[in-house]
Coordinates of C-alpha atoms in Angstrom, one line a residue:
X22 CA 116.3 57.7 265.6
X23 CA 118.1 60.7 263.0
X24 CA 118.1 59.1 259.6
X25 CA 119.8 61.4 256.4
X26 CA 120.8 61.6 253.1
X27 CA 124.1 62.8 252.2
X28 CA 123.9 60.9 248.3
X29 CA 121.0 58.7 246.9
X30 CA 122.3 58.2 243.5
X31 CA 123.9 55.0 241.6
X32 CA 126.2 53.9 239.7
X33 CA 127.7 56.9 238.9
X34 CA 127.5 60.8 239.8
X35 CA 124.9 62.5 237.6
X36 CA 125.3 66.3 238.9
X37 CA 122.2 68.3 236.9
X38 CA 123.6 69.1 233.4
X39 CA 123.3 72.7 231.6
X40 CA 120.3 71.3 230.0
X41 CA 118.2 70.0 232.9
X42 CA 118.8 73.9 234.6
X43 CA 117.2 75.6 231.8
X44 CA 114.8 72.7 231.4
X45 CA 113.6 74.0 235.3
X46 CA 113.8 77.3 234.2
X47 CA 111.5 77.1 231.3
X48 CA 109.3 75.2 233.5
X49 CA 109.1 77.8 236.0
X50 CA 108.9 81.1 233.7
X51 CA 106.0 78.9 232.4
X52 CA 104.2 78.6 235.6
X53 CA 104.4 82.3 236.4
X54 CA 101.7 85.1 236.6
X55 CA 101.7 88.7 237.0
X56 CA 99.9 88.4 240.6
X57 CA 103.1 86.4 242.0
X58 CA 105.5 89.1 241.5
X59 CA 103.9 91.4 243.0
X60 CA 105.6 91.5 246.2
X61 CA 107.9 89.1 248.3
X62 CA 105.5 87.3 249.8
X63 CA 103.9 86.4 246.9
X64 CA 107.1 85.5 244.7
X65 CA 108.0 83.6 248.1
X66 CA 104.6 81.9 248.0
X67 CA 105.0 81.1 244.4
X68 CA 108.7 79.1 244.3
X69 CA 107.7 77.5 247.9
X70 CA 103.9 76.0 245.4
X71 CA 105.9 74.9 242.5
X72 CA 106.3 71.1 242.6
X73 CA 109.3 69.8 244.6
X74 CA 110.9 68.3 241.0
X75 CA 111.4 72.2 240.5
X76 CA 111.9 73.5 243.4
X77 CA 114.6 71.9 244.3
X78 CA 116.5 68.3 243.3
X79 CA 117.1 64.8 244.5
X80 CA 120.5 65.4 244.2
X81 CA 123.8 63.5 242.0
X82 CA 126.1 61.8 244.6
X83 CA 126.0 58.6 245.2
X84 CA 125.4 56.2 248.2
X85 CA 126.0 58.1 251.4
X86 CA 123.3 57.6 254.8
X87 CA 123.7 59.1 258.4
X88 CA 121.6 56.8 261.5
X89 CA 121.8 58.8 264.3
X90 CA 120.7 57.3 268.0
X91 CA 119.5 58.8 270.9
X92 CA 122.8 59.9 272.3
X93 CA 124.3 61.5 268.9
X94 CA 126.0 58.4 267.7
X95 CA 126.8 58.7 264.3
X96 CA 126.5 55.2 261.9
X97 CA 127.6 56.0 258.5
X98 CA 126.7 53.8 255.5
X99 CA 128.5 53.8 252.4
X100 CA 131.3 55.8 251.5
X101 CA 130.0 56.8 248.4
X102 CA 130.6 60.7 246.8
X103 CA 127.8 61.6 249.3
X104 CA 130.4 61.6 252.3
X105 CA 132.5 64.6 251.4
X106 CA 130.0 67.3 252.2
X107 CA 129.2 65.2 255.4
X108 CA 132.7 65.1 256.4
X109 CA 133.1 68.7 256.1
X110 CA 129.8 68.8 258.2
X111 CA 131.1 66.2 260.9
X112 CA 134.3 67.5 261.2
X113 CA 133.3 71.0 263.0
X114 CA 131.6 68.5 265.8
X115 CA 133.0 67.7 268.9
X116 CA 132.5 64.3 268.3
X117 CA 135.8 63.1 267.0
X118 CA 134.4 58.7 266.7
X119 CA 132.9 57.5 263.3
X120 CA 131.2 54.3 262.4
X121 CA 131.3 54.0 258.6
X122 CA 129.4 50.0 257.3
X123 CA 130.4 48.9 253.9
X124 CA 126.5 47.6 251.9
X125 CA 129.4 46.5 250.0
X126 CA 132.9 47.6 247.6
X127 CA 131.7 48.2 244.1
X128 CA 133.0 52.0 243.1
X129 CA 129.9 54.2 243.6
X130 CA 130.0 53.4 247.7
X131 CA 133.6 54.3 248.2
X132 CA 134.6 56.6 245.5
X133 CA 134.5 59.6 248.5
X134 CA 135.9 57.8 251.6
X135 CA 139.7 59.5 250.3
X136 CA 137.9 63.0 250.3
X137 CA 136.4 62.4 253.8
X138 CA 138.1 65.4 256.2
X139 CA 138.1 63.3 259.8
X140 CA 140.4 61.1 257.9
X141 CA 143.2 64.1 258.4
X142 CA 142.5 64.7 261.7
X143 CA 144.4 63.2 264.2
X144 CA 142.1 63.3 266.5
X145 CA 139.7 61.4 264.7
X146 CA 138.6 57.7 265.8
X147 CA 137.3 55.8 262.5
X148 CA 136.2 52.3 262.7
X149 CA 135.0 50.6 259.6
X150 CA 132.5 47.2 259.0
X151 CA 132.4 44.7 256.9
X152 CA 131.1 41.1 256.8
X153 CA 133.6 40.5 254.1
X154 CA 136.9 39.0 254.0
X155 CA 139.5 41.5 253.0
X156 CA 138.4 45.3 254.3
X157 CA 141.5 47.3 254.9
X158 CA 143.2 45.7 251.9
X159 CA 140.1 47.0 249.5
X160 CA 140.5 50.4 251.2
X161 CA 144.3 50.6 250.9
X162 CA 143.9 49.4 247.2
X163 CA 141.2 52.2 246.4
X164 CA 143.9 54.6 247.9
X165 CA 147.3 53.2 246.5
X166 CA 149.2 54.8 243.4
X167 CA 148.3 55.1 240.6
X168 CA 144.7 55.5 241.7
X169 CA 145.1 58.5 244.4
X170 CA 148.0 60.4 245.2
X171 CA 147.3 60.3 248.7
X172 CA 147.8 56.7 250.1
X173 CA 145.5 55.4 253.8
X174 CA 148.8 55.2 255.6
X175 CA 148.8 59.4 255.5
X176 CA 145.3 59.5 256.5
X177 CA 145.6 59.3 260.5
X178 CA 145.9 55.1 260.2
X179 CA 146.8 54.3 263.7
X180 CA 143.2 55.5 265.2
X181 CA 141.6 53.2 261.9
X182 CA 140.0 50.2 263.4
X183 CA 138.7 47.5 260.7
X184 CA 135.6 45.2 261.7
X185 CA 134.5 41.9 260.1
X186 CA 131.0 41.1 261.2
X187 CA 128.8 38.1 260.5
X188 CA 125.5 37.9 259.0
X189 CA 122.6 37.5 261.5
X190 CA 125.2 38.3 264.3
X191 CA 123.3 41.4 266.0
X192 CA 126.0 43.4 268.3
X193 CA 125.6 46.8 269.8
X194 CA 126.7 49.9 270.0
X195 CA 125.9 52.7 272.5
X196 CA 122.7 51.3 273.3
X197 CA 121.7 50.8 269.5
X198 CA 121.2 47.1 268.1
X199 CA 122.5 46.8 264.0
X200 CA 122.1 43.3 262.1
X201 CA 123.4 43.2 258.7
X202 CA 121.7 40.4 256.0
X203 CA 123.6 39.2 252.4
X204 CA 121.0 40.0 249.4
X205 CA 121.8 39.0 246.1
X206 CA 123.9 41.6 243.7
X207 CA 127.0 41.0 241.9
X208 CA 130.1 40.1 244.6
X209 CA 127.3 40.4 247.6
X210 CA 126.1 43.1 248.9
X211 CA 125.0 43.1 252.4
X212 CA 121.5 45.3 254.0
X213 CA 122.1 46.6 257.6
X214 CA 119.3 46.8 260.1
X215 CA 119.3 49.1 262.9
X216 CA 116.9 48.8 265.7
X217 CA 117.0 51.7 269.3
X218 CA 113.6 52.1 271.3
X219 CA 111.7 49.9 268.8
X220 CA 112.5 51.3 266.3
X221 CA 113.6 49.7 263.3
X222 CA 115.5 51.5 260.0
X223 CA 116.9 49.2 257.5
X224 CA 118.7 50.5 255.0
X225 CA 119.2 48.4 251.5
X226 CA 121.3 49.6 248.6
X227 CA 122.2 47.4 245.7
X228 CA 119.3 44.4 245.9
X229 CA 118.3 42.4 243.7
X230 CA 114.4 41.6 245.0
X231 CA 114.0 37.7 242.9
X232 CA 111.4 35.8 244.2
X233 CA 113.5 32.9 245.0
X234 CA 116.5 34.9 246.8
X235 CA 113.6 35.8 248.9
X236 CA 112.5 32.4 249.6
X237 CA 116.0 30.5 250.8
X238 CA 117.5 33.1 252.4
X239 CA 114.7 34.3 254.8
X240 CA 114.9 37.8 253.8
X241 CA 111.6 38.9 254.8
X242 CA 111.8 37.9 258.3
X243 CA 114.9 40.5 258.6
X244 CA 112.8 43.1 256.8
X245 CA 109.5 43.1 258.2
X246 CA 107.5 45.9 260.4
X247 CA 110.8 48.1 259.8
X248 CA 109.6 51.5 261.0
X249 CA 111.5 52.8 257.4
X250 CA 113.1 51.4 254.5
X251 CA 115.5 52.6 252.5
X252 CA 115.6 50.5 249.2
X253 CA 117.4 49.8 245.9
X254 CA 114.8 50.7 243.4
X255 CA 116.7 51.5 240.2
X256 CA 114.6 50.3 237.7
X257 CA 111.3 50.7 236.4
X258 CA 109.4 46.9 235.7
X259 CA 110.4 46.5 232.1
X260 CA 114.3 47.5 233.3
X261 CA 114.3 45.0 235.4
X262 CA 113.2 42.4 233.3
X263 CA 116.0 43.8 230.9
X264 CA 118.8 43.8 233.1
X265 CA 117.9 40.3 235.2
X266 CA 120.7 39.9 237.3
X267 CA 122.4 43.0 237.5
X268 CA 122.2 43.4 241.1
X269 CA 119.4 46.4 241.0
X270 CA 115.1 46.1 241.9
X271 CA 112.6 47.9 240.1
X272 CA 110.1 50.1 242.5
X273 CA 107.1 48.6 241.8
X274 CA 108.2 45.7 243.0
X275 CA 109.8 47.3 245.7
X276 CA 106.3 48.2 247.1
X277 CA 105.1 44.8 246.5
X278 CA 108.1 43.6 248.8
X279 CA 107.0 46.7 251.4
X280 CA 103.3 46.2 251.7
X281 CA 103.9 41.8 252.2
X282 CA 106.1 43.0 255.2
X283 CA 104.4 45.6 257.1
X284 CA 107.5 48.0 255.6
X285 CA 105.6 51.8 257.4
X286 CA 107.8 54.6 255.6
X287 CA 109.9 53.1 252.1
X288 CA 112.2 55.1 250.6
X289 CA 113.4 54.6 247.3
X290 CA 116.9 54.5 246.9
X291 CA 120.3 54.3 244.7
X292 CA 118.4 55.8 241.5
X293 CA 119.2 55.3 238.3
X294 CA 121.7 58.1 237.2
X295 CA 119.9 59.2 234.0
X296 CA 116.5 59.8 235.5
X297 CA 115.9 63.9 236.1
X298 CA 113.8 65.0 238.7
X299 CA 111.3 65.2 237.2
X300 CA 111.2 61.3 235.6
X301 CA 111.9 60.3 239.3
X302 CA 109.0 62.6 240.4
X303 CA 106.8 60.4 237.7
X304 CA 108.3 57.1 239.6
X305 CA 107.1 58.5 242.9
X306 CA 103.4 58.9 242.0
X307 CA 102.9 56.6 239.8
X308 CA 104.1 54.2 243.1
X309 CA 101.9 56.0 245.0
X310 CA 98.7 55.3 243.1
X311 CA 99.7 51.5 242.4
X312 CA 100.2 51.0 246.0
X313 CA 96.4 52.6 246.4
X314 CA 95.6 50.1 243.4
X315 CA 96.8 47.5 246.1
X316 CA 94.9 48.9 248.6
X317 CA 97.7 49.4 250.7
X318 CA 96.3 52.4 253.2
X319 CA 99.5 52.4 256.3
X320 CA 102.8 52.1 253.7
X321 CA 104.3 55.8 252.7
X322 CA 106.7 56.2 249.9
X323 CA 109.3 58.9 249.6
X324 CA 112.0 59.4 247.3
X325 CA 115.6 59.4 248.8
X326 CA 116.7 63.3 248.7
X327 CA 120.3 64.9 249.8
X328 CA 119.7 66.8 252.4
X329 CA 116.0 65.5 253.8
X330 CA 116.3 64.4 257.4
X331 CA 113.7 62.1 259.2
X332 CA 113.6 61.6 262.6
X333 CA 111.9 58.1 263.4

């Protein structure tokens, strides 16, 4: 399976500000030396060896991830603002069948949907999936006046299919086994598990990992032994205490949970919109040190970044 990130922020899109760009430039200038400017190779080497928070950005779009199986079937997870660029890439492909899964219907997970180019292609066949009742109504309301100028009935609706799925009841699409599990989040949120050829990928955004919910709902059974876990890690520990019941987790508890579930790769996701790239890089380094302190030899920790792809 191939996992790609198109939007990784939580709550609201957060593009780089002019001040943040200027700060990055200043940090780069402070690092450069005369020898770095001698040739094209030296300049490229200097750029390649910059810290990751200077050499790029995690991105500012809200939640959208794709999982593509070995048959090139693409599963789209949430429709935050990141789905806009995804739609432009998919529109150039011959594949015209799309499967879109919703964790929940808070604004940052649906706001990009009206800008998804395949909506306007009469050859597109689009399947929507959610365990929540009212899926079709929720999406139509979003694209209704006065909230949006183009109604869903003008978006190729005759080739749209709405599927209500059941928690804990697995089903198969083109050889991939899919299961969902309800998490604790205001208005509920559902995590999705994708399994193919003994590989297991889980998408778990907008999750508050409270111990009572984990114990009561057999959460660990769903997560255990995943090859890759994309997990809401929006807060630091003090923020998670201050914002209890807001429906998000701290990165330190995400590490604890992943170690206890024997996760192989953990990707921090749903990044706090107020955190810049340097802050997120600091969180990543702290999380890796914390995992080392917990004597975890197998867990690998990364930041979800727009444009990053992983083969499992």
